[in-house]
PDB file of C-alpha atoms in Angstrom:
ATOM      1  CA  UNK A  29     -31.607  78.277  31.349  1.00  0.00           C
ATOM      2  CA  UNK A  30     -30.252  81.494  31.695  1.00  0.00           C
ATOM      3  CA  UNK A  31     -30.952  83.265  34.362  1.00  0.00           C
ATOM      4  CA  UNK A  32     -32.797  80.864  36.592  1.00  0.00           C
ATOM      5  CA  UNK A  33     -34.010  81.402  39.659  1.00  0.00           C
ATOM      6  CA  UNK A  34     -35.140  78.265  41.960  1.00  0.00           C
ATOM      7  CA  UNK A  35     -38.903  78.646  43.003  1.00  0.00           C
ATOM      8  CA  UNK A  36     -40.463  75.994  45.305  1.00  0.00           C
ATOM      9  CA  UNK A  37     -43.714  74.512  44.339  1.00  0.00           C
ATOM     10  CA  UNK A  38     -45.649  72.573  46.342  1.00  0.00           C
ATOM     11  CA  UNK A  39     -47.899  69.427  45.011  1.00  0.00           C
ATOM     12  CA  UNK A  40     -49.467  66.911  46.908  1.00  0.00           C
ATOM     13  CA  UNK A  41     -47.710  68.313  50.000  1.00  0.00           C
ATOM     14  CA  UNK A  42     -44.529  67.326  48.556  1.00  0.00           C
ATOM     15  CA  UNK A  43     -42.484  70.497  47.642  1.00  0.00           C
ATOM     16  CA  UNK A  44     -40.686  70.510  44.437  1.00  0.00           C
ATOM     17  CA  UNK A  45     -37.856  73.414  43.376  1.00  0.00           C
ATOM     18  CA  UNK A  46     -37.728  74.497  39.697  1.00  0.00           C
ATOM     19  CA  UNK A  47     -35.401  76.998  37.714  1.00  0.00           C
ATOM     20  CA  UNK A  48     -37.357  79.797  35.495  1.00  0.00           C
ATOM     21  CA  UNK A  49     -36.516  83.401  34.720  1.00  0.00           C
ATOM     22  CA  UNK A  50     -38.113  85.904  36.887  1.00  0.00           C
ATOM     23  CA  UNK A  51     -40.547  86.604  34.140  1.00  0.00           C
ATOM     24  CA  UNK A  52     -41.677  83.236  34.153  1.00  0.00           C
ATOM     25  CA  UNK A  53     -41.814  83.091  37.731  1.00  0.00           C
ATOM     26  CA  UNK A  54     -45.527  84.039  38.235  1.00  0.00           C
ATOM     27  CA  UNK A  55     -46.645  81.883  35.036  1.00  0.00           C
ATOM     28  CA  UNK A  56     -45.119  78.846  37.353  1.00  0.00           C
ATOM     29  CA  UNK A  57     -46.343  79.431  40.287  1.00  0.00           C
ATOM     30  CA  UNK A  58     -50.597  79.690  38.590  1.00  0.00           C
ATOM     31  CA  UNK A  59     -49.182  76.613  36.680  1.00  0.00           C
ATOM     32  CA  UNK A  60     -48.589  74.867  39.988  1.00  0.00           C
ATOM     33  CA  UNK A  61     -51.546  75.843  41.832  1.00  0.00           C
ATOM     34  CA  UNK A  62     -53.905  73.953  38.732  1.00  0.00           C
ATOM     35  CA  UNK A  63     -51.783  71.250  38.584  1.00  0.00           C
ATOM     36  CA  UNK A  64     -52.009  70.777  42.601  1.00  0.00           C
ATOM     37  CA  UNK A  65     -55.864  71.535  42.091  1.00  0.00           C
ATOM     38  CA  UNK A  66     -56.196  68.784  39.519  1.00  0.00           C
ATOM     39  CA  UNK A  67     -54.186  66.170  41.373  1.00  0.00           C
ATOM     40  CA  UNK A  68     -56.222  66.946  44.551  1.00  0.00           C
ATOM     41  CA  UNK A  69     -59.680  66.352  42.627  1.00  0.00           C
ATOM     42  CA  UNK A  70     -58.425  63.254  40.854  1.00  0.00           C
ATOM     43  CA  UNK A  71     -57.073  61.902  44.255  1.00  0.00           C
ATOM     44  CA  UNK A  72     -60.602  63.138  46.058  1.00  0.00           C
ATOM     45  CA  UNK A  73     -60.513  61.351  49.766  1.00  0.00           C
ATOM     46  CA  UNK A  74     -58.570  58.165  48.248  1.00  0.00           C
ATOM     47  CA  UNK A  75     -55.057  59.536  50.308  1.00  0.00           C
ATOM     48  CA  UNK A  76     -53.432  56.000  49.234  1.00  0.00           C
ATOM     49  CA  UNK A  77     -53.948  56.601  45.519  1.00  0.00           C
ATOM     50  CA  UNK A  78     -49.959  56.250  44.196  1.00  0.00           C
ATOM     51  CA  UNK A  79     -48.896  59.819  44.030  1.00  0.00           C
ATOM     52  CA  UNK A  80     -47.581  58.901  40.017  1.00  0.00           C
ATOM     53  CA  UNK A  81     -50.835  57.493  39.175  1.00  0.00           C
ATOM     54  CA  UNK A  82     -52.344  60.658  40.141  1.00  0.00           C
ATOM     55  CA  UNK A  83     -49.565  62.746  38.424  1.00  0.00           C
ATOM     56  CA  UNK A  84     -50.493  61.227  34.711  1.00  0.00           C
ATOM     57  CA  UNK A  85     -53.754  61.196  35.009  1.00  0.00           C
ATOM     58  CA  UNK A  86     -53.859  64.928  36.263  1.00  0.00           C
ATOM     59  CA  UNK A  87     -51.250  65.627  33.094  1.00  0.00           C
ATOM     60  CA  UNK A  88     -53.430  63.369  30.549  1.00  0.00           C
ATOM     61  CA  UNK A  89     -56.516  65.669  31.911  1.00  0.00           C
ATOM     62  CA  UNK A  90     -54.929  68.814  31.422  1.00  0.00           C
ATOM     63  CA  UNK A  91     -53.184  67.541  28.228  1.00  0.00           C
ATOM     64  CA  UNK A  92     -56.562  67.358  27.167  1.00  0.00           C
ATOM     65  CA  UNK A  93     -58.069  70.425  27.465  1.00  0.00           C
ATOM     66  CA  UNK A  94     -55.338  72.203  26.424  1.00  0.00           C
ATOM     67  CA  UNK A  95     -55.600  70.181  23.198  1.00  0.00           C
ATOM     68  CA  UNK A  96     -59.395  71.376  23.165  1.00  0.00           C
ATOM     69  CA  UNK A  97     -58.447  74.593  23.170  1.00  0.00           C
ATOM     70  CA  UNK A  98     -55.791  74.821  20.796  1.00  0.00           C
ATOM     71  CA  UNK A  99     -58.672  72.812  18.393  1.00  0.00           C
ATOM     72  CA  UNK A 100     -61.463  75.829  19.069  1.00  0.00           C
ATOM     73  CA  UNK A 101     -58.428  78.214  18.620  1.00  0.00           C
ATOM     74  CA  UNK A 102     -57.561  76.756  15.123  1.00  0.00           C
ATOM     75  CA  UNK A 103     -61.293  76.299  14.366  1.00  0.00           C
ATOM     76  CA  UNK A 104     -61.453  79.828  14.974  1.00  0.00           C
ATOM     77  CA  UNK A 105     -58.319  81.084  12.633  1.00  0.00           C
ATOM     78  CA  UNK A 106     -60.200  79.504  10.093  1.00  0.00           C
ATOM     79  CA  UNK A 107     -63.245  81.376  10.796  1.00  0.00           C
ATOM     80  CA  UNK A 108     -61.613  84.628  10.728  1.00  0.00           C
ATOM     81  CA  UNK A 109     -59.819  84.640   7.446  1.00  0.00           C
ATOM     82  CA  UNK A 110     -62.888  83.361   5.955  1.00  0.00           C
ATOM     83  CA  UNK A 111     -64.742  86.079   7.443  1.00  0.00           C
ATOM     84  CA  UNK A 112     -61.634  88.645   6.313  1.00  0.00           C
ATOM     85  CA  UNK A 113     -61.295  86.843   2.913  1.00  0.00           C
ATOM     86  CA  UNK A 114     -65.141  87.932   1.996  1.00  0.00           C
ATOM     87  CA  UNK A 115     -64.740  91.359   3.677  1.00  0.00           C
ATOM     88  CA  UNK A 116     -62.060  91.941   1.389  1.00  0.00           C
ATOM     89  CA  UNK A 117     -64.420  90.431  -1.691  1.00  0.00           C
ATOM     90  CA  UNK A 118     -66.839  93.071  -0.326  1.00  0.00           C
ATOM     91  CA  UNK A 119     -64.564  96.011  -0.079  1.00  0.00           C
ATOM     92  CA  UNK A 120     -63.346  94.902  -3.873  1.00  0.00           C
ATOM     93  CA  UNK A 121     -66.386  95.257  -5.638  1.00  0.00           C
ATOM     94  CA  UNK A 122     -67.303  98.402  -3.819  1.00  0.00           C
ATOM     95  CA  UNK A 123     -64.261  99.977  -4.979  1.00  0.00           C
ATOM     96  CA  UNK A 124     -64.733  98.424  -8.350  1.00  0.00           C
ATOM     97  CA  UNK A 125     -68.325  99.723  -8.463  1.00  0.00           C
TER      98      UNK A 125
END
């Protein structure tokens, strides 16, 4: 990557150092904090839960909703051009009137 900068991260307590541009810098860094936030709910008070275990299922969750949203999102598209699609039927047979 061109450009990188190293950026420590911190999950589970364990700190981790990754390479990113300085734009993506802050992106990272909120990235981290969720993924920290959803390893520390999956682990709740288990502290002997394997750290990987932890890591796939808090990737498989987020995986997840990110595949929700990008569902809703398309769901959505589809929505809007049908809504533009008769706007523009509309604005036709004004014109045409």
């Amino acid at each position: 990557m061109s450009g990188a900068e190293p950026v420590n991260v911190r999950l589970l307590d364990r700190d981790y150092t990754v390479g990113v541009t300085a734009e993506e810098r802050d992106s990272l860094v909120a990235a981290s904090r969720l993924l920290d936030a959803k390893m520390r709910e999956i682990r709740g008070s288990n502290r002997m839960a394997a750290v990987d275990r932890v890591a796939v299922l808090a990737a498989l969750n987020l995986a997840h909703e990110l595949q929700q949203l990008r569902d809703e999102n398309a769901r959505q598209a589809v929505a809007l051009q049908q809504t533009l699609a008769d706007m523009n039927r509309r604005l036709d047979r004004a014109i045409d009137a």
